[in-house]
C-alpha cells in the first residue's frame, strides 16, 4: 500500500493576499528525502488545477527537515476578493 503525504509529514498552511503557503515537516529523518522527491511544483499544480494560476516554488529547509510550498495567485485575489 502506498504511503500518503499525511503519513510522512505534518502540514501547516497559511496565506497572505493571493499567495498560499504550505509547510511540510517530515515526521522522521527517513521521510525527509521521500518528501523532497515526492513533492514537485508540477504535482502541486496538478493537484490544485485551475486554483493555482501562478508559479509554485519549493524551498527545502534541511536544518529542520521541512519543505515550504509557495503557490502564487492561488486564492482568487485574496481574502477580500473571494470566498475561497
Backbone atoms as SQL, in Angstrom:
CREATE TABLE atoms (id INTEGER PRIMARY KEY, chain TEXT, resi INTEGER, resn TEXT, atom TEXT, x REAL, y REAL, z REAL);
INSERT INTO atoms VALUES
  (1, 'A', 1, 'UNK', 'N', 0.845, -1.180, 0.000),
  (2, 'A', 1, 'UNK', 'CA', 0.000, 0.000, 0.000),
  (3, 'A', 1, 'UNK', 'C', 0.892, 1.245, 0.000),
  (4, 'A', 2, 'UNK', 'N', 0.667, 2.174, -0.939),
  (5, 'A', 2, 'UNK', 'CA', 1.496, 3.380, -0.980),
  (6, 'A', 2, 'UNK', 'C', 1.237, 4.277, 0.226),
  (7, 'A', 3, 'UNK', 'N', 2.291, 4.928, 0.654),
  (8, 'A', 3, 'UNK', 'CA', 2.164, 5.872, 1.768),
  (9, 'A', 3, 'UNK', 'C', 1.669, 7.204, 1.230),
  (10, 'A', 4, 'UNK', 'N', 0.795, 7.823, 1.966),
  (11, 'A', 4, 'UNK', 'CA', 0.257, 9.127, 1.597),
  (12, 'A', 4, 'UNK', 'C', 1.100, 10.225, 2.216),
  (13, 'A', 5, 'UNK', 'N', 0.959, 11.428, 1.700),
  (14, 'A', 5, 'UNK', 'CA', 1.702, 12.568, 2.222),
  (15, 'A', 5, 'UNK', 'C', 1.462, 12.726, 3.718),
  (16, 'A', 6, 'UNK', 'N', 0.220, 12.530, 4.146),
  (17, 'A', 6, 'UNK', 'CA', -0.090, 12.672, 5.574),
  (18, 'A', 6, 'UNK', 'C', 0.618, 11.631, 6.435),
  (19, 'A', 7, 'UNK', 'N', 1.088, 10.550, 5.810),
  (20, 'A', 7, 'UNK', 'CA', 1.814, 9.515, 6.544),
  (21, 'A', 7, 'UNK', 'C', 3.260, 9.901, 6.819),
  (22, 'A', 8, 'UNK', 'N', 3.824, 10.797, 5.989),
  (23, 'A', 8, 'UNK', 'CA', 5.252, 11.109, 6.132),
  (24, 'A', 8, 'UNK', 'C', 5.538, 12.515, 6.635),
  (25, 'A', 9, 'UNK', 'N', 4.504, 13.369, 6.728),
  (26, 'A', 9, 'UNK', 'CA', 4.787, 14.735, 7.184),
  (27, 'A', 9, 'UNK', 'C', 3.589, 15.367, 7.868),
  (28, 'A', 10, 'UNK', 'N', 3.908, 16.371, 8.673),
  (29, 'A', 10, 'UNK', 'CA', 2.890, 17.253, 9.251),
  (30, 'A', 10, 'UNK', 'C', 2.744, 18.424, 8.292),
  (31, 'A', 11, 'UNK', 'N', 1.539, 18.964, 8.179),
  (32, 'A', 11, 'UNK', 'CA', 1.302, 20.035, 7.217),
  (33, 'A', 11, 'UNK', 'C', 0.629, 21.217, 7.904),
  (34, 'A', 12, 'UNK', 'N', 1.137, 22.403, 7.588),
  (35, 'A', 12, 'UNK', 'CA', 0.571, 23.641, 8.125),
  (36, 'A', 12, 'UNK', 'C', 0.439, 24.618, 6.963),
  (37, 'A', 13, 'UNK', 'N', -0.724, 25.228, 6.802),
  (38, 'A', 13, 'UNK', 'CA', -0.917, 26.139, 5.675),
  (39, 'A', 13, 'UNK', 'C', -1.087, 27.571, 6.158),
  (40, 'A', 14, 'UNK', 'N', -0.935, 28.497, 5.225),
  (41, 'A', 14, 'UNK', 'CA', -1.104, 29.910, 5.531),
  (42, 'A', 14, 'UNK', 'C', -1.389, 30.682, 4.264),
  (43, 'A', 15, 'UNK', 'N', -1.705, 31.962, 4.418),
  (44, 'A', 15, 'UNK', 'CA', -1.976, 32.787, 3.253),
  (45, 'A', 15, 'UNK', 'C', -1.572, 34.222, 3.541),
  (46, 'A', 16, 'UNK', 'N', -1.316, 34.929, 2.480),
  (47, 'A', 16, 'UNK', 'CA', -1.020, 36.357, 2.529),
  (48, 'A', 16, 'UNK', 'C', -1.437, 36.922, 1.190),
  (49, 'A', 17, 'UNK', 'N', -2.533, 37.674, 1.186),
  (50, 'A', 17, 'UNK', 'CA', -3.034, 38.190, -0.081),
  (51, 'A', 17, 'UNK', 'C', -3.461, 37.059, -0.993),
  (52, 'A', 18, 'UNK', 'N', -2.883, 36.999, -2.167),
  (53, 'A', 18, 'UNK', 'CA', -3.225, 35.984, -3.164),
  (54, 'A', 18, 'UNK', 'C', -2.195, 34.851, -3.200),
  (55, 'A', 19, 'UNK', 'N', -1.413, 34.714, -2.139),
  (56, 'A', 19, 'UNK', 'CA', -0.377, 33.691, -2.063),
  (57, 'A', 19, 'UNK', 'C', -0.743, 32.690, -0.970),
  (58, 'A', 20, 'UNK', 'N', -0.708, 31.414, -1.330),
  (59, 'A', 20, 'UNK', 'CA', -0.981, 30.342, -0.377),
  (60, 'A', 20, 'UNK', 'C', 0.332, 29.608, -0.093),
  (61, 'A', 21, 'UNK', 'N', 0.592, 29.338, 1.169),
  (62, 'A', 21, 'UNK', 'CA', 1.803, 28.603, 1.533),
  (63, 'A', 21, 'UNK', 'C', 1.422, 27.352, 2.311),
  (64, 'A', 22, 'UNK', 'N', 2.290, 26.354, 2.212),
  (65, 'A', 22, 'UNK', 'CA', 2.131, 25.136, 2.999),
  (66, 'A', 22, 'UNK', 'C', 3.510, 24.717, 3.488),
  (67, 'A', 23, 'UNK', 'N', 3.619, 24.498, 4.783),
  (68, 'A', 23, 'UNK', 'CA', 4.849, 23.985, 5.361),
  (69, 'A', 23, 'UNK', 'C', 4.674, 22.497, 5.609),
  (70, 'A', 24, 'UNK', 'N', 5.560, 21.690, 5.055),
  (71, 'A', 24, 'UNK', 'CA', 5.510, 20.245, 5.217),
  (72, 'A', 24, 'UNK', 'C', 6.729, 19.826, 6.028),
  (73, 'A', 25, 'UNK', 'N', 6.503, 19.270, 7.195),
  (74, 'A', 25, 'UNK', 'CA', 7.587, 18.893, 8.101),
  (75, 'A', 25, 'UNK', 'C', 7.639, 17.380, 8.195),
  (76, 'A', 26, 'UNK', 'N', 8.761, 16.793, 7.803),
  (77, 'A', 26, 'UNK', 'CA', 8.911, 15.339, 7.814),
  (78, 'A', 26, 'UNK', 'C', 8.730, 14.791, 9.224),
  (79, 'A', 27, 'UNK', 'N', 8.028, 13.665, 9.326),
  (80, 'A', 27, 'UNK', 'CA', 7.803, 13.043, 10.632),
  (81, 'A', 27, 'UNK', 'C', 9.054, 12.341, 11.143),
  (82, 'A', 28, 'UNK', 'N', 9.890, 11.845, 10.224),
  (83, 'A', 28, 'UNK', 'CA', 11.145, 11.201, 10.606),
  (84, 'A', 28, 'UNK', 'C', 12.242, 11.640, 9.637),
  (85, 'A', 29, 'UNK', 'N', 13.473, 11.449, 10.025),
  (86, 'A', 29, 'UNK', 'CA', 14.602, 11.783, 9.141),
  (87, 'A', 29, 'UNK', 'C', 14.572, 10.945, 7.867),
  (88, 'A', 30, 'UNK', 'N', 14.069, 9.726, 7.956),
  (89, 'A', 30, 'UNK', 'CA', 13.968, 8.864, 6.786),
  (90, 'A', 30, 'UNK', 'C', 12.898, 9.370, 5.809),
  (91, 'A', 31, 'UNK', 'N', 11.908, 10.079, 6.319),
  (92, 'A', 31, 'UNK', 'CA', 10.835, 10.586, 5.472),
  (93, 'A', 31, 'UNK', 'C', 11.216, 11.846, 4.701),
  (94, 'A', 32, 'UNK', 'N', 12.218, 12.574, 5.164),
  (95, 'A', 32, 'UNK', 'CA', 12.565, 13.843, 4.523),
  (96, 'A', 32, 'UNK', 'C', 12.992, 13.673, 3.066),
  (97, 'A', 33, 'UNK', 'N', 13.899, 12.748, 2.737),
  (98, 'A', 33, 'UNK', 'CA', 14.248, 12.580, 1.315),
  (99, 'A', 33, 'UNK', 'C', 13.052, 12.150, 0.457),
  (100, 'A', 34, 'UNK', 'N', 12.154, 11.372, 1.030),
  (101, 'A', 34, 'UNK', 'CA', 10.945, 10.960, 0.309),
  (102, 'A', 34, 'UNK', 'C', 10.075, 12.179, 0.031),
  (103, 'A', 35, 'UNK', 'N', 9.950, 13.040, 1.009),
  (104, 'A', 35, 'UNK', 'CA', 9.179, 14.272, 0.863),
  (105, 'A', 35, 'UNK', 'C', 9.748, 15.127, -0.268),
  (106, 'A', 36, 'UNK', 'N', 11.060, 15.311, -0.273),
  (107, 'A', 36, 'UNK', 'CA', 11.709, 16.128, -1.308),
  (108, 'A', 36, 'UNK', 'C', 11.538, 15.522, -2.697),
  (109, 'A', 37, 'UNK', 'N', 11.586, 14.206, -2.781),
  (110, 'A', 37, 'UNK', 'CA', 11.458, 13.533, -4.077),
  (111, 'A', 37, 'UNK', 'C', 10.019, 13.482, -4.567),
  (112, 'A', 38, 'UNK', 'N', 9.079, 13.522, -3.648),
  (113, 'A', 38, 'UNK', 'CA', 7.669, 13.338, -3.993),
  (114, 'A', 38, 'UNK', 'C', 6.966, 14.634, -4.347),
  (115, 'A', 39, 'UNK', 'N', 7.233, 15.695, -3.620),
  (116, 'A', 39, 'UNK', 'CA', 6.531, 16.967, -3.832),
  (117, 'A', 39, 'UNK', 'C', 7.292, 17.786, -4.862),
  (118, 'A', 40, 'UNK', 'N', 6.648, 18.038, -5.991),
  (119, 'A', 40, 'UNK', 'CA', 7.249, 18.832, -7.066),
  (120, 'A', 40, 'UNK', 'C', 6.264, 19.944, -7.445),
  (121, 'A', 41, 'UNK', 'N', 6.762, 21.024, -8.044),
  (122, 'A', 41, 'UNK', 'CA', 5.850, 22.078, -8.495),
  (123, 'A', 41, 'UNK', 'C', 4.772, 21.543, -9.445),
  (124, 'A', 42, 'UNK', 'N', 5.162, 20.635, -10.323),
  (125, 'A', 42, 'UNK', 'CA', 4.212, 20.079, -11.285),
  (126, 'A', 42, 'UNK', 'C', 3.100, 19.289, -10.591),
  (127, 'A', 43, 'UNK', 'N', 3.463, 18.520, -9.595),
  (128, 'A', 43, 'UNK', 'CA', 2.460, 17.735, -8.872),
  (129, 'A', 43, 'UNK', 'C', 1.531, 18.628, -8.051),
  (130, 'A', 44, 'UNK', 'N', 2.086, 19.684, -7.467),
  (131, 'A', 44, 'UNK', 'CA', 1.250, 20.617, -6.698),
  (132, 'A', 44, 'UNK', 'C', 0.254, 21.307, -7.631),
  (133, 'A', 45, 'UNK', 'N', 0.751, 21.791, -8.779),
  (134, 'A', 45, 'UNK', 'CA', -0.154, 22.440, -9.742),
  (135, 'A', 45, 'UNK', 'C', -1.197, 21.457, -10.255),
  (136, 'A', 46, 'UNK', 'N', -0.817, 20.221, -10.467),
  (137, 'A', 46, 'UNK', 'CA', -1.753, 19.210, -10.921),
  (138, 'A', 46, 'UNK', 'C', -2.827, 18.921, -9.885),
  (139, 'A', 47, 'UNK', 'N', -2.440, 18.927, -8.629),
  (140, 'A', 47, 'UNK', 'CA', -3.385, 18.668, -7.547),
  (141, 'A', 47, 'UNK', 'C', -4.410, 19.792, -7.422),
  (142, 'A', 48, 'UNK', 'N', -3.950, 21.035, -7.493),
  (143, 'A', 48, 'UNK', 'CA', -4.838, 22.177, -7.303),
  (144, 'A', 48, 'UNK', 'C', -5.461, 22.687, -8.608),
  (145, 'A', 49, 'UNK', 'N', -4.952, 22.249, -9.734),
  (146, 'A', 49, 'UNK', 'CA', -5.533, 22.606, -11.025),
  (147, 'A', 49, 'UNK', 'C', -5.626, 24.104, -11.258),
  (148, 'A', 50, 'UNK', 'N', -6.788, 24.556, -11.691),
  (149, 'A', 50, 'UNK', 'CA', -7.016, 25.957, -12.043),
  (150, 'A', 50, 'UNK', 'C', -6.965, 26.905, -10.850),
  (151, 'A', 51, 'UNK', 'N', -6.962, 26.376, -9.643),
  (152, 'A', 51, 'UNK', 'CA', -6.906, 27.248, -8.464),
  (153, 'A', 51, 'UNK', 'C', -5.563, 27.970, -8.365),
  (154, 'A', 52, 'UNK', 'N', -4.490, 27.335, -8.842),
  (155, 'A', 52, 'UNK', 'CA', -3.162, 27.962, -8.801),
  (156, 'A', 52, 'UNK', 'C', -2.859, 28.494, -10.189),
  (157, 'A', 53, 'UNK', 'N', -2.945, 29.811, -10.327),
  (158, 'A', 53, 'UNK', 'CA', -2.746, 30.441, -11.630),
  (159, 'A', 53, 'UNK', 'C', -1.305, 30.922, -11.833),
  (160, 'A', 54, 'UNK', 'N', -0.546, 30.993, -10.765),
  (161, 'A', 54, 'UNK', 'CA', 0.841, 31.448, -10.848),
  (162, 'A', 54, 'UNK', 'C', 1.817, 30.301, -10.658),
  (163, 'A', 55, 'UNK', 'N', 3.038, 30.671, -10.349),
  (164, 'A', 55, 'UNK', 'CA', 4.098, 29.692, -10.140),
  (165, 'A', 55, 'UNK', 'C', 3.963, 28.990, -8.794),
  (166, 'A', 56, 'UNK', 'N', 4.537, 27.792, -8.738),
  (167, 'A', 56, 'UNK', 'CA', 4.682, 27.066, -7.483),
  (168, 'A', 56, 'UNK', 'C', 6.179, 26.961, -7.224),
  (169, 'A', 57, 'UNK', 'N', 6.620, 27.466, -6.067),
  (170, 'A', 57, 'UNK', 'CA', 8.030, 27.403, -5.682),
  (171, 'A', 57, 'UNK', 'C', 8.174, 26.556, -4.432),
  (172, 'A', 58, 'UNK', 'N', 9.253, 25.788, -4.396),
  (173, 'A', 58, 'UNK', 'CA', 9.546, 24.934, -3.245),
  (174, 'A', 58, 'UNK', 'C', 10.845, 25.398, -2.591),
  (175, 'A', 59, 'UNK', 'N', 10.840, 25.443, -1.261),
  (176, 'A', 59, 'UNK', 'CA', 12.007, 25.879, -0.508),
  (177, 'A', 59, 'UNK', 'C', 12.335, 24.832, 0.551),
  (178, 'A', 60, 'UNK', 'N', 13.347, 23.975, 0.285),
  (179, 'A', 60, 'UNK', 'CA', 13.752, 22.983, 1.282),
  (180, 'A', 60, 'UNK', 'C', 14.422, 23.666, 2.474),
  (181, 'A', 61, 'UNK', 'N', 14.118, 23.172, 3.648),
  (182, 'A', 61, 'UNK', 'CA', 14.738, 23.666, 4.881),
  (183, 'A', 61, 'UNK', 'C', 15.393, 22.465, 5.558),
  (184, 'A', 62, 'UNK', 'N', 16.600, 22.145, 5.078),
  (185, 'A', 62, 'UNK', 'CA', 17.291, 20.940, 5.527),
  (186, 'A', 62, 'UNK', 'C', 17.529, 20.897, 7.031),
  (187, 'A', 63, 'UNK', 'N', 17.757, 22.052, 7.638),
  (188, 'A', 63, 'UNK', 'CA', 18.075, 22.087, 9.065),
  (189, 'A', 63, 'UNK', 'C', 16.926, 21.608, 9.949),
  (190, 'A', 64, 'UNK', 'N', 15.695, 21.723, 9.455),
  (191, 'A', 64, 'UNK', 'CA', 14.547, 21.244, 10.230),
  (192, 'A', 64, 'UNK', 'C', 13.758, 20.179, 9.463),
  (193, 'A', 65, 'UNK', 'N', 14.337, 19.686, 8.379),
  (194, 'A', 65, 'UNK', 'CA', 13.740, 18.627, 7.568),
  (195, 'A', 65, 'UNK', 'C', 12.302, 18.969, 7.175),
  (196, 'A', 66, 'UNK', 'N', 12.177, 20.139, 6.544),
  (197, 'A', 66, 'UNK', 'CA', 10.869, 20.634, 6.133),
  (198, 'A', 66, 'UNK', 'C', 10.954, 21.190, 4.715),
  (199, 'A', 67, 'UNK', 'N', 9.787, 21.337, 4.109),
  (200, 'A', 67, 'UNK', 'CA', 9.681, 21.892, 2.765),
  (201, 'A', 67, 'UNK', 'C', 8.568, 22.934, 2.781),
  (202, 'A', 68, 'UNK', 'N', 8.867, 24.130, 2.278),
  (203, 'A', 68, 'UNK', 'CA', 7.860, 25.177, 2.184),
  (204, 'A', 68, 'UNK', 'C', 7.395, 25.247, 0.731),
  (205, 'A', 69, 'UNK', 'N', 6.096, 25.164, 0.538),
  (206, 'A', 69, 'UNK', 'CA', 5.485, 25.253, -0.785),
  (207, 'A', 69, 'UNK', 'C', 4.791, 26.610, -0.883),
  (208, 'A', 70, 'UNK', 'N', 5.135, 27.392, -1.903),
  (209, 'A', 70, 'UNK', 'CA', 4.545, 28.709, -2.096),
  (210, 'A', 70, 'UNK', 'C', 3.813, 28.712, -3.438),
  (211, 'A', 71, 'UNK', 'N', 2.513, 28.966, -3.380),
  (212, 'A', 71, 'UNK', 'CA', 1.669, 28.970, -4.579),
  (213, 'A', 71, 'UNK', 'C', 1.219, 30.406, -4.862),
  (214, 'A', 72, 'UNK', 'N', 1.683, 30.960, -5.960),
  (215, 'A', 72, 'UNK', 'CA', 1.358, 32.331, -6.356),
  (216, 'A', 72, 'UNK', 'C', 0.005, 32.371, -7.061),
  (217, 'A', 73, 'UNK', 'N', -0.737, 33.465, -6.855),
  (218, 'A', 73, 'UNK', 'CA', -2.036, 33.661, -7.494),
  (219, 'A', 73, 'UNK', 'C', -2.931, 32.435, -7.290),
  (220, 'A', 74, 'UNK', 'N', -3.061, 32.024, -6.033),
  (221, 'A', 74, 'UNK', 'CA', -3.782, 30.788, -5.722),
  (222, 'A', 74, 'UNK', 'C', -5.056, 31.004, -4.920),
  (223, 'A', 75, 'UNK', 'N', -5.360, 32.235, -4.557),
  (224, 'A', 75, 'UNK', 'CA', -6.504, 32.447, -3.669),
  (225, 'A', 75, 'UNK', 'C', -7.573, 33.343, -4.277),
  (226, 'A', 76, 'UNK', 'N', -7.647, 33.353, -5.578),
  (227, 'A', 76, 'UNK', 'CA', -8.696, 34.119, -6.238),
  (228, 'A', 76, 'UNK', 'C', -8.662, 35.599, -5.943),
  (229, 'A', 77, 'UNK', 'N', -7.471, 36.143, -5.696),
  (230, 'A', 77, 'UNK', 'CA', -7.323, 37.565, -5.419),
  (231, 'A', 77, 'UNK', 'C', -7.094, 37.894, -3.955),
  (232, 'A', 78, 'UNK', 'N', -7.309, 36.939, -3.063),
  (233, 'A', 78, 'UNK', 'CA', -7.104, 37.170, -1.627),
  (234, 'A', 78, 'UNK', 'C', -8.415, 37.174, -0.869),
  (235, 'A', 79, 'UNK', 'N', -8.323, 37.253, 0.425),
  (236, 'A', 79, 'UNK', 'CA', -9.469, 37.101, 1.313),
  (237, 'A', 79, 'UNK', 'C', -10.590, 38.100, 1.060),
  (238, 'A', 80, 'UNK', 'N', -10.264, 39.289, 0.654),
  (239, 'A', 80, 'UNK', 'CA', -11.316, 40.283, 0.432),
  (240, 'A', 80, 'UNK', 'C', -11.952, 40.165, -0.945),
  (241, 'A', 81, 'UNK', 'N', -11.423, 39.310, -1.798),
  (242, 'A', 81, 'UNK', 'CA', -11.915, 39.195, -3.169),
  (243, 'A', 81, 'UNK', 'C', -12.635, 37.884, -3.472),
  (244, 'A', 82, 'UNK', 'N', -12.554, 36.919, -2.571),
  (245, 'A', 82, 'UNK', 'CA', -13.090, 35.598, -2.880),
  (246, 'A', 82, 'UNK', 'C', -13.534, 34.875, -1.615),
  (247, 'A', 83, 'UNK', 'N', -14.395, 33.907, -1.771),
  (248, 'A', 83, 'UNK', 'CA', -14.798, 33.049, -0.646),
  (249, 'A', 83, 'UNK', 'C', -13.886, 31.830, -0.536),
  (250, 'A', 84, 'UNK', 'N', -12.931, 31.698, -1.445),
  (251, 'A', 84, 'UNK', 'CA', -12.035, 30.560, -1.456),
  (252, 'A', 84, 'UNK', 'C', -11.272, 30.512, -0.159);
